[in-house]
mmCIF file of C-alpha atoms in Angstrom:
data_model
loop_
_atom_site.group_PDB
_atom_site.id
_atom_site.type_symbol
_atom_site.label_atom_id
_atom_site.label_comp_id
_atom_site.label_asym_id
_atom_site.label_seq_id
_atom_site.Cartn_x
_atom_site.Cartn_y
_atom_site.Cartn_z
ATOM 1 C CA UNK X 253 4.206 17.844 15.867
ATOM 2 C CA UNK X 254 0.794 19.504 15.887
ATOM 3 C CA UNK X 255 1.069 19.909 12.103
ATOM 4 C CA UNK X 256 1.193 16.135 11.687
ATOM 5 C CA UNK X 257 -1.898 15.666 13.811
ATOM 6 C CA UNK X 258 -3.740 18.404 11.917
ATOM 7 C CA UNK X 259 -2.883 16.927 8.520
ATOM 8 C CA UNK X 260 -3.936 13.461 9.621
ATOM 9 C CA UNK X 261 -7.247 14.857 10.840
ATOM 10 C CA UNK X 262 -7.812 16.654 7.513
ATOM 11 C CA UNK X 263 -7.066 13.484 5.552
ATOM 12 C CA UNK X 264 -9.383 11.459 7.775
ATOM 13 C CA UNK X 265 -12.126 14.011 7.150
ATOM 14 C CA UNK X 266 -11.487 13.879 3.389
ATOM 15 C CA UNK X 267 -11.659 10.075 3.465
ATOM 16 C CA UNK X 268 -14.958 10.221 5.330
ATOM 17 C CA UNK X 269 -16.370 12.694 2.799
ATOM 18 C CA UNK X 270 -15.262 10.553 -0.151
ATOM 19 C CA UNK X 271 -16.770 7.456 1.449
ATOM 20 C CA UNK X 272 -20.022 9.314 1.946
ATOM 21 C CA UNK X 273 -20.105 10.372 -1.717
ATOM 22 C CA UNK X 274 -19.520 6.757 -2.751
ATOM 23 C CA UNK X 275 -21.965 5.306 -0.182
ATOM 24 C CA UNK X 276 -19.178 3.319 1.426
ATOM 25 C CA UNK X 277 -18.268 2.659 5.047
ATOM 26 C CA UNK X 278 -15.175 4.440 6.326
ATOM 27 C CA UNK X 279 -14.154 1.203 8.032
ATOM 28 C CA UNK X 280 -13.716 -0.422 4.624
ATOM 29 C CA UNK X 281 -10.802 1.867 3.740
ATOM 30 C CA UNK X 282 -7.341 1.503 5.302
ATOM 31 C CA UNK X 283 -4.768 4.268 5.136
ATOM 32 C CA UNK X 284 -1.121 3.259 4.955
ATOM 33 C CA UNK X 285 1.207 6.043 6.066
ATOM 34 C CA UNK X 286 4.169 6.083 3.686
ATOM 35 C CA UNK X 287 7.273 6.978 5.680
ATOM 36 C CA UNK X 288 9.928 7.213 2.947
ATOM 37 C CA UNK X 289 10.560 10.968 3.264
ATOM 38 C CA UNK X 290 9.726 11.382 6.937
ATOM 39 C CA UNK X 291 12.059 11.962 9.892
ATOM 40 C CA UNK X 292 11.693 9.477 12.709
ATOM 41 C CA UNK X 293 10.148 12.031 15.088
ATOM 42 C CA UNK X 294 7.325 12.628 12.619
ATOM 43 C CA UNK X 295 6.790 8.880 12.251
ATOM 44 C CA UNK X 296 6.584 8.570 16.021
ATOM 45 C CA UNK X 297 3.884 11.230 16.056
ATOM 46 C CA UNK X 298 1.897 9.324 13.432
ATOM 47 C CA UNK X 299 2.021 6.271 15.706
ATOM 48 C CA UNK X 300 1.003 8.373 18.705
ATOM 49 C CA UNK X 301 -2.036 9.434 16.685
ATOM 50 C CA UNK X 302 -3.018 5.778 16.406
ATOM 51 C CA UNK X 303 -1.907 4.970 12.859
ATOM 52 C CA UNK X 304 -0.212 1.579 12.809
ATOM 53 C CA UNK X 305 -0.151 0.691 9.098
ATOM 54 C CA UNK X 306 3.154 1.998 7.746
ATOM 55 C CA UNK X 307 4.601 1.623 4.261
ATOM 56 C CA UNK X 308 8.042 1.796 2.686
ATOM 57 C CA UNK X 309 9.179 1.557 -0.920
ATOM 58 C CA UNK X 310 12.898 0.809 -0.421
ATOM 59 C CA UNK X 311 14.189 -2.243 1.400
ATOM 60 C CA UNK X 312 17.182 -0.587 3.054
ATOM 61 C CA UNK X 313 15.106 2.282 4.387
ATOM 62 C CA UNK X 314 12.429 -0.160 5.539
ATOM 63 C CA UNK X 315 14.983 -2.018 7.653
ATOM 64 C CA UNK X 316 16.356 1.199 9.155
ATOM 65 C CA UNK X 317 13.019 2.813 9.973
ATOM 66 C CA UNK X 318 11.499 -0.428 11.264
ATOM 67 C CA UNK X 319 14.397 -0.788 13.679
ATOM 68 C CA UNK X 320 13.939 2.762 14.981
ATOM 69 C CA UNK X 321 10.189 2.264 15.321
ATOM 70 C CA UNK X 322 10.722 -0.991 17.231
ATOM 71 C CA UNK X 323 13.027 0.825 19.650
ATOM 72 C CA UNK X 324 10.421 3.560 20.113
ATOM 73 C CA UNK X 325 7.667 1.031 20.820
ATOM 74 C CA UNK X 326 9.895 -0.840 23.249
ATOM 75 C CA UNK X 327 10.797 2.343 25.121
ATOM 76 C CA UNK X 328 7.117 3.360 25.207
ATOM 77 C CA UNK X 329 5.784 0.016 26.421
ATOM 78 C CA UNK X 330 4.532 1.529 29.661
ATOM 79 C CA UNK X 331 2.527 4.217 27.834
ATOM 80 C CA UNK X 332 -0.965 2.846 27.262
ATOM 81 C CA UNK X 333 -1.725 5.572 24.723
ATOM 82 C CA UNK X 334 0.860 4.236 22.266
ATOM 83 C CA UNK X 335 0.082 1.118 20.188
ATOM 84 C CA UNK X 336 1.971 -2.058 21.004
ATOM 85 C CA UNK X 337 2.990 -2.760 17.422
ATOM 86 C CA UNK X 338 2.792 -1.575 13.823
ATOM 87 C CA UNK X 339 2.165 -3.333 10.521
ATOM 88 C CA UNK X 340 4.737 -2.761 7.777
ATOM 89 C CA UNK X 341 3.786 -2.822 4.098
ATOM 90 C CA UNK X 342 6.316 -3.095 1.277
ATOM 91 C CA UNK X 343 4.836 -0.844 -1.393
ATOM 92 C CA UNK X 344 7.768 -0.292 -3.760
ATOM 93 C CA UNK X 345 9.440 -2.340 -6.464
ATOM 94 C CA UNK X 346 10.991 -5.445 -4.961
ATOM 95 C CA UNK X 347 14.039 -7.247 -6.320
ATOM 96 C CA UNK X 348 14.118 -10.996 -5.901
ATOM 97 C CA UNK X 349 17.438 -10.938 -4.036
ATOM 98 C CA UNK X 350 15.864 -8.782 -1.310
ATOM 99 C CA UNK X 351 12.742 -10.826 -0.715
ATOM 100 C CA UNK X 352 14.014 -12.601 2.383
ATOM 101 C CA UNK X 353 14.980 -9.277 4.023
ATOM 102 C CA UNK X 354 11.495 -7.893 3.418
ATOM 103 C CA UNK X 355 9.746 -10.988 4.752
ATOM 104 C CA UNK X 356 11.557 -10.627 8.060
ATOM 105 C CA UNK X 357 9.929 -7.231 8.574
ATOM 106 C CA UNK X 358 6.643 -7.213 6.704
ATOM 107 C CA UNK X 359 3.913 -9.698 5.898
ATOM 108 C CA UNK X 360 2.184 -7.536 3.267
ATOM 109 C CA UNK X 361 3.776 -6.893 -0.134
ATOM 110 C CA UNK X 362 1.977 -4.612 -2.607
ATOM 111 C CA UNK X 363 4.276 -4.870 -5.603
ATOM 112 C CA UNK X 364 4.274 -8.398 -7.004
ATOM 113 C CA UNK X 365 4.387 -8.016 -10.773
ATOM 114 C CA UNK X 366 6.184 -11.071 -12.191
ATOM 115 C CA UNK X 367 5.910 -14.818 -11.851
ATOM 116 C CA UNK X 368 9.562 -15.105 -10.838
ATOM 117 C CA UNK X 369 9.108 -12.632 -7.984
ATOM 118 C CA UNK X 370 6.013 -14.471 -6.757
ATOM 119 C CA UNK X 371 7.897 -17.767 -6.872
ATOM 120 C CA UNK X 372 10.786 -16.263 -4.904
ATOM 121 C CA UNK X 373 8.412 -14.950 -2.238
ATOM 122 C CA UNK X 374 6.658 -18.299 -1.956
ATOM 123 C CA UNK X 375 9.917 -20.260 -1.715
ATOM 124 C CA UNK X 376 11.410 -17.903 0.880
ATOM 125 C CA UNK X 377 8.160 -17.913 2.852
ATOM 126 C CA UNK X 378 8.124 -21.686 2.960
ATOM 127 C CA UNK X 379 11.578 -21.687 4.549
ATOM 128 C CA UNK X 380 10.422 -19.098 7.094
ATOM 129 C CA UNK X 381 7.150 -20.984 7.692
ATOM 130 C CA UNK X 382 4.973 -17.964 6.891
ATOM 131 C CA UNK X 383 2.300 -17.068 4.343
ATOM 132 C CA UNK X 384 2.520 -13.373 3.460
ATOM 133 C CA UNK X 385 -0.282 -11.364 1.918
ATOM 134 C CA UNK X 386 0.557 -10.053 -1.543
ATOM 135 C CA UNK X 387 -1.049 -7.741 -4.052
ATOM 136 C CA UNK X 388 -0.612 -8.080 -7.791
ATOM 137 C CA UNK X 389 0.672 -4.772 -9.157
ATOM 138 C CA UNK X 390 -1.001 -3.931 -12.478
ATOM 139 C CA UNK X 391 0.174 -1.147 -14.784
ATOM 140 C CA UNK X 392 -3.283 0.246 -15.485
ATOM 141 C CA UNK X 393 -1.866 3.558 -16.717
ATOM 142 C CA UNK X 394 0.204 1.654 -19.323
ATOM 143 C CA UNK X 395 3.131 4.015 -18.742
ATOM 144 C CA UNK X 396 6.410 2.387 -19.840
ATOM 145 C CA UNK X 397 8.340 3.804 -16.884
ATOM 146 C CA UNK X 398 6.021 2.217 -14.326
ATOM 147 C CA UNK X 399 6.347 -1.255 -12.860
ATOM 148 C CA UNK X 400 3.429 -3.640 -12.912
ATOM 149 C CA UNK X 401 2.135 -6.523 -14.975
ATOM 150 C CA UNK X 402 0.488 -5.430 -18.255
ATOM 151 C CA UNK X 403 -3.289 -5.249 -18.096
ATOM 152 C CA UNK X 404 -3.692 -8.094 -20.586
ATOM 153 C CA UNK X 405 -1.539 -10.469 -18.537
ATOM 154 C CA UNK X 406 -2.977 -9.715 -15.090
ATOM 155 C CA UNK X 407 -5.589 -12.469 -14.914
ATOM 156 C CA UNK X 408 -3.173 -15.169 -16.059
ATOM 157 C CA UNK X 409 -0.531 -14.127 -13.528
ATOM 158 C CA UNK X 410 -3.139 -14.041 -10.764
ATOM 159 C CA UNK X 411 -4.108 -17.612 -11.650
ATOM 160 C CA UNK X 412 -0.460 -18.701 -11.425
ATOM 161 C CA UNK X 413 0.059 -17.019 -8.055
ATOM 162 C CA UNK X 414 -2.973 -18.724 -6.549
ATOM 163 C CA UNK X 415 -1.325 -22.114 -7.127
ATOM 164 C CA UNK X 416 1.564 -21.254 -4.767
ATOM 165 C CA UNK X 417 1.213 -22.707 -1.291
ATOM 166 C CA UNK X 418 3.136 -20.103 0.728
ATOM 167 C CA UNK X 419 1.708 -16.910 -0.694
ATOM 168 C CA UNK X 420 -1.761 -15.402 -0.271
ATOM 169 C CA UNK X 421 -3.061 -13.239 -3.117
ATOM 170 C CA UNK X 422 -5.406 -10.716 -1.506
ATOM 171 C CA UNK X 423 -5.940 -8.147 -4.251
ATOM 172 C CA UNK X 424 -4.476 -5.684 -6.731
ATOM 173 C CA UNK X 425 -2.346 -2.557 -6.587
ATOM 174 C CA UNK X 426 -1.995 0.197 -9.179
ATOM 175 C CA UNK X 427 -0.698 3.742 -9.548
ATOM 176 C CA UNK X 428 -2.410 6.490 -11.531
ATOM 177 C CA UNK X 429 -0.457 8.829 -13.830
ATOM 178 C CA UNK X 430 0.943 11.968 -12.229
ATOM 179 C CA UNK X 431 -1.476 14.418 -13.797
ATOM 180 C CA UNK X 432 -4.045 16.966 -12.712
ATOM 181 C CA UNK X 433 -6.501 15.566 -15.257
ATOM 182 C CA UNK X 434 -9.002 13.851 -13.000
ATOM 183 C CA UNK X 435 -10.569 11.945 -15.897
ATOM 184 C CA UNK X 436 -7.270 10.216 -16.709
ATOM 185 C CA UNK X 437 -6.743 9.374 -13.038
ATOM 186 C CA UNK X 438 -10.265 8.054 -12.650
ATOM 187 C CA UNK X 439 -10.041 5.911 -15.789
ATOM 188 C CA UNK X 440 -6.928 4.222 -14.379
ATOM 189 C CA UNK X 441 -8.701 3.362 -11.135
ATOM 190 C CA UNK X 442 -11.812 2.210 -12.982
ATOM 191 C CA UNK X 443 -9.671 -0.162 -15.061
ATOM 192 C CA UNK X 444 -8.065 -1.582 -11.912
ATOM 193 C CA UNK X 445 -11.483 -2.221 -10.417
ATOM 194 C CA UNK X 446 -12.638 -3.910 -13.618
ATOM 195 C CA UNK X 447 -9.623 -6.232 -13.593
ATOM 196 C CA UNK X 448 -10.230 -6.923 -9.900
ATOM 197 C CA UNK X 449 -13.807 -7.955 -10.654
ATOM 198 C CA UNK X 450 -12.729 -10.035 -13.655
ATOM 199 C CA UNK X 451 -10.277 -11.980 -11.500
ATOM 200 C CA UNK X 452 -12.938 -12.567 -8.845
ATOM 201 C CA UNK X 453 -15.447 -13.684 -11.457
ATOM 202 C CA UNK X 454 -12.844 -16.031 -12.939
ATOM 203 C CA UNK X 455 -13.292 -18.175 -9.841
ATOM 204 C CA UNK X 456 -9.626 -18.927 -9.123
ATOM 205 C CA UNK X 457 -9.249 -16.630 -6.108
ATOM 206 C CA UNK X 458 -10.752 -17.152 -2.689
ATOM 207 C CA UNK X 459 -12.451 -15.017 -0.076
ATOM 208 C CA UNK X 460 -9.158 -13.303 0.842
ATOM 209 C CA UNK X 461 -9.093 -11.550 -2.545
ATOM 210 C CA UNK X 462 -10.767 -8.310 -1.454
ATOM 211 C CA UNK X 463 -8.284 -5.432 -1.645
ATOM 212 C CA UNK X 464 -7.619 -2.641 -4.119
ATOM 213 C CA UNK X 465 -4.525 -0.655 -3.161
ATOM 214 C CA UNK X 466 -4.776 2.555 -5.162
ATOM 215 C CA UNK X 467 -4.739 6.235 -4.348
ATOM 216 C CA UNK X 468 -1.935 8.381 -2.970
ATOM 217 C CA UNK X 469 -1.634 11.886 -1.552
ATOM 218 C CA UNK X 470 -2.829 13.629 -4.704
ATOM 219 C CA UNK X 471 -5.667 11.330 -5.767
ATOM 220 C CA UNK X 472 -6.902 9.241 -2.828
ATOM 221 C CA UNK X 473 -10.413 10.671 -2.867
ATOM 222 C CA UNK X 474 -10.953 9.607 -6.477
ATOM 223 C CA UNK X 475 -9.545 6.186 -5.580
ATOM 224 C CA UNK X 476 -12.068 5.799 -2.772
ATOM 225 C CA UNK X 477 -14.905 6.721 -5.105
ATOM 226 C CA UNK X 478 -13.738 3.981 -7.482
ATOM 227 C CA UNK X 479 -13.435 1.234 -4.866
ATOM 228 C CA UNK X 480 -10.037 1.493 -3.191
ATOM 229 C CA UNK X 481 -9.747 -0.385 0.094
ATOM 230 C CA UNK X 482 -6.135 0.637 0.768
ATOM 231 C CA UNK X 483 -4.635 4.112 0.358
ATOM 232 C CA UNK X 484 -0.895 4.918 0.353
ATOM 233 C CA UNK X 485 -0.430 8.437 1.703
ATOM 234 C CA UNK X 486 2.865 10.116 2.589
ATOM 235 C CA UNK X 487 3.568 13.632 1.322
ATOM 236 C CA UNK X 488 0.159 14.968 2.363
ATOM 237 C CA UNK X 489 1.114 14.063 5.936
ATOM 238 C CA UNK X 490 4.793 14.871 6.144
ATOM 239 C CA UNK X 491 5.388 17.907 3.900
ATOM 240 C CA UNK X 492 4.296 21.515 4.022
ATOM 241 C CA UNK X 493 3.562 21.545 0.300
ATOM 242 C CA UNK X 494 -0.093 21.876 -0.478
ATOM 243 C CA UNK X 495 -1.257 18.855 -2.458
ATOM 244 C CA UNK X 496 -3.636 19.732 -5.276
ATOM 245 C CA UNK X 497 -6.710 17.534 -4.927
ATOM 246 C CA UNK X 498 -7.864 15.887 -8.145
ATOM 247 C CA UNK X 499 -11.595 15.982 -7.562
#
């Protein structure tokens, strides 16, 4: 498991360097460890290293891994070096018929991209007496195969979500194109930040609207430079493949 620790340390160093270049505080950036391709022993090592924000993009796998992690935390309760709990983030496309399952495990959903999905989350949350944090997913790359609300509709949908009593809109999420062209990647993140600022300036969101979830294993340093507060990193931690850095 030393490889996991070494990769985490390298990523932490890269995050610190990117924050320094952007004159930002490291504390303002949260890394979510994406566990979708990782064996449970590797996930346990991530937790041992102190990382408690975990993300999944499929509901069934989220339920399975969360159960195994809960068992690990329970069995390790006497070990003061291991965190007491973890925070699960749903980062993948979410179908409305699976909302209730997700809400039982996570209180942070990154992928709200339609009014109907937001309504389903709010209605289910009311029955569970909770108020989950959600991010509005925006398709800033304008790729037809990607989920996310179109750029031109983002502000209107944000306004609609803020009227729902059992849902808390706390920011935006986007994904850059899978390309080694750093200018294309950067332009996507710049557009997300512009939309984020437009929504804030519109005056319909409150003080909780402060997050930009953007940047993954191959482009997180660019994302930090363009204002990301949440990174979603998986393959750079769990695989031996060298990730080409787009900087």
